[in-house]
PDB file of C-alpha atoms and ligand atoms in Angstrom:
ATOM      1  CA  MET A   1     116.154 107.487 112.371  1.00 57.00           C
ATOM      2  CA  VAL A   2     113.838 106.067 109.812  1.00 89.00           C
ATOM      3  CA  GLN A   3     114.995 107.725 106.601  1.00 97.00           C
ATOM      4  CA  LEU A   4     117.645 105.676 104.835  1.00 98.00           C
ATOM      5  CA  ALA A   5     119.149 108.877 103.413  1.00 98.00           C
ATOM      6  CA  GLU A   6     119.793 110.256 106.919  1.00 97.00           C
ATOM      7  CA  ILE A   7     121.426 107.248 108.563  1.00 97.00           C
ATOM      8  CA  THR A   8     124.853 105.708 108.074  1.00 97.00           C
ATOM      9  CA  TRP A   9     125.650 102.299 106.661  1.00 98.00           C
ATOM     10  CA  THR A  10     126.364 100.975 110.119  1.00 98.00           C
ATOM     11  CA  ASP A  11     122.906 102.100 111.214  1.00 97.00           C
ATOM     12  CA  ALA A  12     121.438 100.364 108.120  1.00 98.00           C
ATOM     13  CA  ARG A  13     123.325  97.173 108.985  1.00 98.00           C
ATOM     14  CA  ASP A  14     121.789  97.277 112.471  1.00 98.00           C
ATOM     15  CA  TYR A  15     118.327  97.915 111.037  1.00 98.00           C
ATOM     16  CA  PHE A  16     118.479  94.963 108.645  1.00 98.00           C
ATOM     17  CA  SER A  17     119.777  92.738 111.359  1.00 97.00           C
ATOM     18  CA  ARG A  18     116.527  93.163 113.265  1.00 96.00           C
ATOM     19  CA  CYS A  19     113.904  94.075 110.621  1.00 97.00           C
ATOM     20  CA  ASP A  20     113.215  92.806 107.115  1.00 97.00           C
ATOM     21  CA  THR A  21     110.628  95.451 106.082  1.00 98.00           C
ATOM     22  CA  VAL A  22     111.145  98.744 104.241  1.00 98.00           C
ATOM     23  CA  ILE A  23     108.927 101.397 102.784  1.00 98.00           C
ATOM     24  CA  LEU A  24     109.708 102.604  99.220  1.00 98.00           C
ATOM     25  CA  PRO A  25     107.771 105.747  98.253  1.00 98.00           C
ATOM     26  CA  VAL A  26     107.110 106.152  94.524  1.00 98.00           C
ATOM     27  CA  GLY A  27     105.519 109.040  92.683  1.00 98.00           C
ATOM     28  CA  SER A  28     105.721 111.075  89.557  1.00 98.00           C
ATOM     29  CA  THR A  29     106.545 114.617  88.433  1.00 98.00           C
ATOM     30  CA  GLU A  30     103.641 115.697  86.346  1.00 98.00           C
ATOM     31  CA  GLN A  31     101.255 118.562  85.868  1.00 98.00           C
ATOM     32  CA  HIS A  32      98.601 118.851  88.508  1.00 98.00           C
ATOM     33  CA  GLY A  33      96.540 121.760  87.168  1.00 98.00           C
ATOM     34  CA  PRO A  34      97.569 125.448  87.253  1.00 98.00           C
ATOM     35  CA  HIS A  35      97.385 125.454  91.105  1.00 98.00           C
ATOM     36  CA  ASN A  36      99.235 122.310  92.399  1.00 98.00           C
ATOM     37  CA  PRO A  37     102.952 121.602  92.278  1.00 98.00           C
ATOM     38  CA  LEU A  38     104.376 119.295  89.633  1.00 98.00           C
ATOM     39  CA  GLY A  39     105.782 117.130  92.399  1.00 98.00           C
ATOM     40  CA  THR A  40     102.366 116.477  93.963  1.00 98.00           C
ATOM     41  CA  ASP A  41     102.469 112.674  93.547  1.00 98.00           C
ATOM     42  CA  PHE A  42     105.928 112.170  94.825  1.00 98.00           C
ATOM     43  CA  LEU A  43     105.756 114.792  97.538  1.00 98.00           C
ATOM     44  CA  ASN A  44     102.576 113.180  98.926  1.00 98.00           C
ATOM     45  CA  ALA A  45     104.047 109.668  98.726  1.00 98.00           C
ATOM     46  CA  GLU A  46     107.073 110.968 100.593  1.00 98.00           C
ATOM     47  CA  ALA A  47     104.959 112.670 103.275  1.00 98.00           C
ATOM     48  CA  VAL A  48     102.721 109.638 103.862  1.00 98.00           C
ATOM     49  CA  SER A  49     105.774 107.385 103.980  1.00 98.00           C
ATOM     50  CA  ARG A  50     107.546 109.650 106.507  1.00 98.00           C
ATOM     51  CA  VAL A  51     104.548 109.622 108.874  1.00 98.00           C
ATOM     52  CA  VAL A  52     103.987 105.837 108.565  1.00 98.00           C
ATOM     53  CA  GLY A  53     107.692 105.121 108.833  1.00 98.00           C
ATOM     54  CA  GLU A  54     108.038 107.240 112.001  1.00 98.00           C
ATOM     55  CA  ARG A  55     104.913 105.755 113.717  1.00 98.00           C
ATOM     56  CA  THR A  56     105.848 102.165 112.869  1.00 98.00           C
ATOM     57  CA  GLU A  57     109.636 102.577 113.106  1.00 97.00           C
ATOM     58  CA  THR A  58     110.023 101.233 109.537  1.00 98.00           C
ATOM     59  CA  LEU A  59     112.882 102.337 107.352  1.00 98.00           C
ATOM     60  CA  VAL A  60     111.832 104.603 104.472  1.00 98.00           C
ATOM     61  CA  LEU A  61     113.957 104.607 101.282  1.00 98.00           C
ATOM     62  CA  PRO A  62     114.401 107.717  99.153  1.00 98.00           C
ATOM     63  CA  VAL A  63     111.432 108.443  96.896  1.00 98.00           C
ATOM     64  CA  ILE A  64     111.424 107.491  93.207  1.00 98.00           C
ATOM     65  CA  PRO A  65     110.163 110.813  91.761  1.00 98.00           C
ATOM     66  CA  VAL A  66     109.549 110.087  88.078  1.00 98.00           C
ATOM     67  CA  GLY A  67     107.015 107.523  86.863  1.00 98.00           C
ATOM     68  CA  VAL A  68     104.593 106.511  84.123  1.00 98.00           C
ATOM     69  CA  SER A  69     103.125 109.944  83.142  1.00 97.00           C
ATOM     70  CA  GLU A  70     103.376 110.312  79.396  1.00 97.00           C
ATOM     71  CA  HIS A  71      99.621 111.050  79.112  1.00 97.00           C
ATOM     72  CA  HIS A  72     100.430 114.407  80.690  1.00 98.00           C
ATOM     73  CA  ARG A  73     103.246 115.305  78.293  1.00 97.00           C
ATOM     74  CA  GLN A  74     101.607 118.231  76.593  1.00 98.00           C
ATOM     75  CA  PHE A  75     101.797 120.189  79.884  1.00 98.00           C
ATOM     76  CA  PRO A  76     105.212 121.826  80.495  1.00 98.00           C
ATOM     77  CA  GLY A  77     107.262 120.421  83.289  1.00 98.00           C
ATOM     78  CA  THR A  78     105.837 116.912  83.199  1.00 98.00           C
ATOM     79  CA  LEU A  79     108.536 114.197  83.292  1.00 98.00           C
ATOM     80  CA  TRP A  80     108.118 110.567  82.480  1.00 98.00           C
ATOM     81  CA  VAL A  81     109.943 107.338  81.673  1.00 98.00           C
ATOM     82  CA  PRO A  82     108.586 104.448  79.586  1.00 98.00           C
ATOM     83  CA  PRO A  83     106.868 101.814  81.691  1.00 98.00           C
ATOM     84  CA  GLN A  84     109.487  99.152  80.970  1.00 98.00           C
ATOM     85  CA  VAL A  85     112.231 101.557  82.188  1.00 98.00           C
ATOM     86  CA  PHE A  86     110.268 102.325  85.288  1.00 98.00           C
ATOM     87  CA  ARG A  87     109.697  98.631  86.059  1.00 98.00           C
ATOM     88  CA  GLU A  88     113.328  97.756  85.599  1.00 98.00           C
ATOM     89  CA  TYR A  89     114.517 100.681  87.702  1.00 98.00           C
ATOM     90  CA  VAL A  90     112.136 100.010  90.599  1.00 98.00           C
ATOM     91  CA  LYS A  91     112.986  96.350  90.530  1.00 98.00           C
ATOM     92  CA  ALA A  92     116.691  97.079  90.611  1.00 98.00           C
ATOM     93  CA  VAL A  93     116.268  99.524  93.532  1.00 98.00           C
ATOM     94  CA  ALA A  94     114.181  96.820  95.321  1.00 98.00           C
ATOM     95  CA  LEU A  95     116.770  94.132  94.678  1.00 98.00           C
ATOM     96  CA  SER A  96     119.533  96.314  96.009  1.00 98.00           C
ATOM     97  CA  VAL A  97     117.677  96.663  99.287  1.00 98.00           C
ATOM     98  CA  VAL A  98     116.928  92.938  99.244  1.00 98.00           C
ATOM     99  CA  SER A  99     120.703  92.237  98.966  1.00 98.00           C
ATOM    100  CA  HIS A 100     121.019  93.933 102.459  1.00 98.00           C
ATOM    101  CA  GLY A 101     118.368  91.790 104.046  1.00 98.00           C
ATOM    102  CA  ALA A 102     114.950  93.290 103.186  1.00 98.00           C
ATOM    103  CA  ARG A 103     112.280  90.711 102.455  1.00 98.00           C
ATOM    104  CA  LYS A 104     109.102  92.783 102.641  1.00 98.00           C
ATOM    105  CA  ILE A 105     108.803  95.970 100.593  1.00 98.00           C
ATOM    106  CA  ILE A 106     105.898  98.317 100.926  1.00 98.00           C
ATOM    107  CA  PHE A 107     105.525 100.561  97.896  1.00 98.00           C
ATOM    108  CA  ILE A 108     103.619 103.681  98.913  1.00 98.00           C
ATOM    109  CA  ASN A 109     102.606 105.020  95.488  1.00 98.00           C
ATOM    110  CA  GLY A 110     101.408 108.583  94.848  1.00 98.00           C
ATOM    111  CA  HIS A 111     100.471 108.126  91.185  1.00 98.00           C
ATOM    112  CA  GLY A 112      97.723 105.821  89.895  1.00 96.00           C
ATOM    113  CA  GLY A 113      99.507 105.532  86.578  1.00 96.00           C
ATOM    114  CA  ASN A 114     102.347 103.604  88.260  1.00 98.00           C
ATOM    115  CA  THR A 115     100.065 100.977  89.831  1.00 98.00           C
ATOM    116  CA  ALA A 116     100.019  98.395  87.084  1.00 98.00           C
ATOM    117  CA  SER A 117     103.837  98.521  86.720  1.00 98.00           C
ATOM    118  CA  LEU A 118     104.407  98.335  90.460  1.00 98.00           C
ATOM    119  CA  LEU A 119     102.111  95.289  90.723  1.00 98.00           C
ATOM    120  CA  GLU A 120     104.075  93.639  87.913  1.00 98.00           C
ATOM    121  CA  VAL A 121     107.315  94.304  89.776  1.00 98.00           C
ATOM    122  CA  ALA A 122     105.793  93.026  93.004  1.00 98.00           C
ATOM    123  CA  GLY A 123     104.778  89.840  91.194  1.00 98.00           C
ATOM    124  CA  GLN A 124     108.317  89.275  89.917  1.00 98.00           C
ATOM    125  CA  LEU A 125     109.744  89.907  93.384  1.00 98.00           C
ATOM    126  CA  ARG A 126     107.346  87.430  94.892  1.00 98.00           C
ATOM    127  CA  ARG A 127     107.665  84.706  92.270  1.00 97.00           C
ATOM    128  CA  GLU A 128     111.337  84.889  91.430  1.00 97.00           C
ATOM    129  CA  HIS A 129     113.044  86.438  94.442  1.00 98.00           C
ATOM    130  CA  GLY A 130     111.204  85.277  97.575  1.00 97.00           C
ATOM    131  CA  VAL A 131     110.279  88.861  98.447  1.00 98.00           C
ATOM    132  CA  PHE A 132     106.858  89.985  99.489  1.00 98.00           C
ATOM    133  CA  ALA A 133     105.980  93.418  98.084  1.00 98.00           C
ATOM    134  CA  LEU A 134     102.666  95.218  98.199  1.00 97.00           C
ATOM    135  CA  VAL A 135     101.393  98.402  96.681  1.00 98.00           C
ATOM    136  CA  ILE A 136      99.507 101.009  98.629  1.00 98.00           C
ATOM    137  CA  LEU A 137      98.081 104.199  97.167  1.00 97.00           C
ATOM    138  CA  ALA A 138      99.412 107.251  99.004  1.00 98.00           C
ATOM    139  CA  PHE A 139      95.998 108.861  99.176  1.00 97.00           C
ATOM    140  CA  PRO A 140      92.651 107.851 100.683  1.00 97.00           C
ATOM    141  CA  MET A 141      90.006 107.079  98.058  1.00 96.00           C
ATOM    142  CA  GLU A 142      87.481 108.790 100.339  1.00 97.00           C
ATOM    143  CA  MET A 143      89.115 112.107  99.422  1.00 97.00           C
ATOM    144  CA  LEU A 144      87.257 111.873  96.085  1.00 94.00           C
ATOM    145  CA  GLU A 145      84.070 112.576  98.053  1.00 95.00           C
ATOM    146  CA  ILE A 146      85.429 116.148  98.560  1.00 97.00           C
ATOM    147  CA  GLY A 147      85.873 116.333  94.781  1.00 96.00           C
ATOM    148  CA  GLY A 148      87.067 113.808  92.183  1.00 94.00           C
ATOM    149  CA  GLY A 149      89.536 113.904  89.391  1.00 94.00           C
ATOM    150  CA  HIS A 150      93.264 114.290  88.882  1.00 97.00           C
ATOM    151  CA  ALA A 151      94.159 117.626  90.603  1.00 98.00           C
ATOM    152  CA  GLY A 152      90.524 118.104  91.551  1.00 98.00           C
ATOM    153  CA  ALA A 153      89.257 119.188  94.999  1.00 98.00           C
ATOM    154  CA  GLY A 154      90.189 115.928  96.700  1.00 98.00           C
ATOM    155  CA  GLU A 155      93.752 115.767  95.529  1.00 98.00           C
ATOM    156  CA  THR A 156      94.194 119.507  96.051  1.00 98.00           C
ATOM    157  CA  SER A 157      92.937 119.029  99.599  1.00 98.00           C
ATOM    158  CA  ALA A 158      95.716 116.447 100.107  1.00 98.00           C
ATOM    159  CA  ASN A 159      98.237 118.963  99.011  1.00 98.00           C
ATOM    160  CA  LEU A 160      96.765 121.627 101.363  1.00 98.00           C
ATOM    161  CA  TYR A 161      97.063 119.106 104.164  1.00 98.00           C
ATOM    162  CA  TRP A 162     100.698 118.167 103.515  1.00 98.00           C
ATOM    163  CA  HIS A 163     102.259 121.321 101.992  1.00 97.00           C
ATOM    164  CA  PRO A 164      99.904 124.286 101.791  1.00 98.00           C
ATOM    165  CA  HIS A 165     102.680 126.676 100.871  1.00 98.00           C
ATOM    166  CA  LEU A 166     102.924 124.917  97.477  1.00 98.00           C
ATOM    167  CA  VAL A 167      99.315 125.336  96.470  1.00 98.00           C
ATOM    168  CA  ARG A 168      98.133 128.446  94.560  1.00 98.00           C
ATOM    169  CA  MET A 169      94.427 128.362  95.547  1.00 98.00           C
ATOM    170  CA  GLU A 170      93.734 131.646  93.792  1.00 98.00           C
ATOM    171  CA  ARG A 171      94.354 129.698  90.491  1.00 98.00           C
ATOM    172  CA  ALA A 172      92.312 126.600  91.337  1.00 98.00           C
ATOM    173  CA  PRO A 173      89.904 126.247  88.432  1.00 97.00           C
ATOM    174  CA  LYS A 174      86.379 125.012  87.952  1.00 97.00           C
ATOM    175  CA  THR A 175      86.304 123.132  84.714  1.00 95.00           C
ATOM    176  CA  GLU A 176      84.038 121.084  82.530  1.00 97.00           C
ATOM    177  CA  GLN A 177      85.691 118.090  80.827  1.00 97.00           C
ATOM    178  CA  ARG A 178      85.237 117.736  77.052  1.00 97.00           C
ATOM    179  CA  ARG A 179      82.806 115.129  75.824  1.00 98.00           C
ATOM    180  CA  SER A 180      83.941 114.312  72.384  1.00 97.00           C
ATOM    181  CA  LEU A 181      86.986 113.307  70.435  1.00 97.00           C
ATOM    182  CA  GLY A 182      86.308 114.643  67.011  1.00 97.00           C
ATOM    183  CA  PRO A 183      83.026 113.081  65.962  1.00 97.00           C
ATOM    184  CA  LEU A 184      83.173 110.341  68.674  1.00 98.00           C
ATOM    185  CA  GLU A 185      81.560 110.741  72.145  1.00 98.00           C
ATOM    186  CA  MET A 186      83.809 109.872  75.081  1.00 98.00           C
ATOM    187  CA  GLU A 187      82.698 108.249  78.253  1.00 97.00           C
ATOM    188  CA  GLY A 188      84.492 108.086  81.612  1.00 95.00           C
ATOM    189  CA  LEU A 189      88.199 108.231  81.180  1.00 95.00           C
ATOM    190  CA  GLY A 190      89.380 106.931  77.873  1.00 95.00           C
ATOM    191  CA  ARG A 191      86.334 105.127  76.678  1.00 97.00           C
ATOM    192  CA  ILE A 192      84.366 105.380  73.482  1.00 97.00           C
ATOM    193  CA  GLY A 193      81.331 103.223  73.733  1.00 96.00           C
ATOM    194  CA  ARG A 194      82.603  99.742  74.659  1.00 95.00           C
ATOM    195  CA  ALA A 195      86.085 100.541  73.367  1.00 97.00           C
ATOM    196  CA  MET A 196      89.041 101.990  75.331  1.00 97.00           C
ATOM    197  CA  PHE A 197      91.644 104.269  73.708  1.00 97.00           C
ATOM    198  CA  PRO A 198      94.997 105.633  74.948  1.00 96.00           C
ATOM    199  CA  TRP A 199      93.849 108.954  76.119  1.00 97.00           C
ATOM    200  CA  ASP A 200      95.886 112.006  76.979  1.00 97.00           C
ATOM    201  CA  THR A 201      94.860 114.461  79.574  1.00 97.00           C
ATOM    202  CA  ILE A 202      94.634 117.180  76.904  1.00 97.00           C
ATOM    203  CA  ASP A 203      91.820 115.169  75.151  1.00 97.00           C
ATOM    204  CA  LEU A 204      89.582 116.062  78.050  1.00 97.00           C
ATOM    205  CA  SER A 205      91.020 119.185  79.678  1.00 97.00           C
ATOM    206  CA  ASP A 206      93.054 122.286  78.903  1.00 97.00           C
ATOM    207  CA  SER A 207      93.620 123.132  82.633  1.00 97.00           C
ATOM    208  CA  GLY A 208      95.204 119.780  83.565  1.00 98.00           C
ATOM    209  CA  VAL A 209      92.407 119.085  86.074  1.00 98.00           C
ATOM    210  CA  VAL A 210      91.095 115.870  84.532  1.00 97.00           C
ATOM    211  CA  GLY A 211      88.209 113.498  85.165  1.00 97.00           C
ATOM    212  CA  SER A 212      85.403 111.737  83.368  1.00 97.00           C
ATOM    213  CA  ALA A 213      84.152 113.047  80.102  1.00 97.00           C
ATOM    214  CA  GLY A 214      81.627 115.823  80.664  1.00 97.00           C
ATOM    215  CA  ALA A 215      82.232 116.043  84.446  1.00 97.00           C
ATOM    216  CA  VAL A 216      82.369 119.408  86.144  1.00 97.00           C
ATOM    217  CA  LEU A 217      85.348 119.527  88.518  1.00 97.00           C
ATOM    218  CA  ASP A 218      85.751 122.388  90.954  1.00 97.00           C
ATOM    219  CA  ALA A 219      89.245 122.429  92.510  1.00 98.00           C
ATOM    220  CA  SER A 220      88.409 125.635  94.370  1.00 97.00           C
ATOM    221  CA  LYS A 221      86.292 123.501  96.859  1.00 97.00           C
ATOM    222  CA  ALA A 222      89.467 122.003  98.299  1.00 98.00           C
ATOM    223  CA  SER A 223      90.458 122.538 101.924  1.00 97.00           C
ATOM    224  CA  ALA A 224      92.845 121.005 104.424  1.00 98.00           C
ATOM    225  CA  GLU A 225      89.977 120.879 107.043  1.00 98.00           C
ATOM    226  CA  LYS A 226      87.789 118.783 104.850  1.00 97.00           C
ATOM    227  CA  ILE A 227      90.453 116.133 104.348  1.00 98.00           C
ATOM    228  CA  ARG A 228      91.919 116.166 107.849  1.00 98.00           C
ATOM    229  CA  PRO A 229      89.652 113.464 109.402  1.00 98.00           C
ATOM    230  CA  ILE A 230      89.870 111.331 106.210  1.00 98.00           C
ATOM    231  CA  MET A 231      93.685 111.565 106.106  1.00 98.00           C
ATOM    232  CA  GLU A 232      94.129 110.805 109.796  1.00 98.00           C
ATOM    233  CA  ARG A 233      91.964 107.701 109.616  1.00 98.00           C
ATOM    234  CA  PHE A 234      93.865 106.629 106.450  1.00 98.00           C
ATOM    235  CA  LEU A 235      97.236 107.113 108.080  1.00 98.00           C
ATOM    236  CA  GLY A 236      96.070 105.056 111.093  1.00 98.00           C
ATOM    237  CA  GLU A 237      94.944 102.200 108.789  1.00 98.00           C
ATOM    238  CA  LEU A 238      98.189 102.253 106.870  1.00 98.00           C
ATOM    239  CA  CYS A 239     100.241 102.054 110.105  1.00 98.00           C
ATOM    240  CA  ASP A 240      98.118  99.129 111.196  1.00 98.00           C
ATOM    241  CA  LEU A 241      98.650  97.404 107.920  1.00 98.00           C
ATOM    242  CA  VAL A 242     102.434  97.924 108.010  1.00 98.00           C
ATOM    243  CA  GLU A 243     102.554  96.555 111.551  1.00 98.00           C
ATOM    244  CA  ARG A 244     100.676  93.408 110.482  1.00 98.00           C
ATOM    245  CA  VAL A 245     102.963  92.925 107.498  1.00 98.00           C
ATOM    246  CA  LYS A 246     106.064  93.309 109.651  1.00 97.00           C
ATOM    247  CA  LYS A 247     104.790  90.745 112.187  1.00 97.00           C
ATOM    248  CA  ALA A 248     103.709  88.202 109.543  1.00 97.00           C
ATOM    249  CA  ASP A 249     105.881  85.187 108.943  1.00 97.00           C
ATOM    250  CA  LEU A 250     107.472  85.665 105.478  1.00 97.00           C
ATOM    251  CA  LYS A 251     107.085  82.049 104.539  1.00 96.00           C
ATOM    252  CA  GLU A 252     103.343  82.376 104.841  1.00 96.00           C
ATOM    253  CA  LEU A 253     103.277  85.391 102.468  1.00 97.00           C
ATOM    254  CA  LEU A 254     105.341  83.913  99.624  1.00 97.00           C
ATOM    255  CA  CYS A 255     104.121  81.812  96.662  1.00 95.00           C
ATOM    256  CA  ARG A 256     103.098  78.294  97.486  1.00 94.00           C
ATOM    257  CA  PRO A 257     104.994  75.372  95.906  1.00 91.00           C
ATOM    258  CA  HIS A 258     103.421  72.885  93.495  1.00 92.00           C
ATOM    259  CA  LEU A 259     100.980  70.391  95.023  1.00 92.00           C
TER     260      LEU A 259
HETATM  261 ZN1   ZN B 301      98.368 113.187  91.351  1.00 55.24          ZN
END
């Protein structure tokens, strides 16, 4: 009884009468290489939210499945909305649940490209609406030790952990990222010397597996077994954090008044 979509309004009323915390999974629908599903980021946010919601008895809202992903637009199937639309939509969803009594909102976010927008929304909720919202990535950063990059071995391992039937491991590529943009040498993700530029995935990669300029990424090294202990520790830490947020006195989490 923790998925909002599966309970009735009277159950929701009972929940909000005793608890002011909800989990809002957020993701994106975007290419994740030739081997991972387009839904990777929202499916993983949903899966993490479901486990954390069940273990901590926290209400989980329906996932927001389209986010800030325009930098993947040359790959068929990718969907996106402009950041301002995303922010307004997420904020409106949050305020609707606030109208019922929620005061603490935990965004479990499966897509790094959403993070800046979600933090901005969280800031507005805290400063203007007396709501404490925080943003948690839906994957453990330690998975990058298995293999870095978007759709690389780490993220592919997360998919194998949550929904192996959606991964086409026989297509998992080993790729070398491009190093130059025309005559200019790229560094990292979206840097040219000291400058940053608005990179698209396709500037670095034709497969959709993307990482730092020049990096070799081998998605075929992914496995559910490699990520299992990392994911289980991560889920335990998330549950612990959610419990602490739920117990905290809201007044102590909100913005302080003027001196
Ligand atoms: Zn992803």
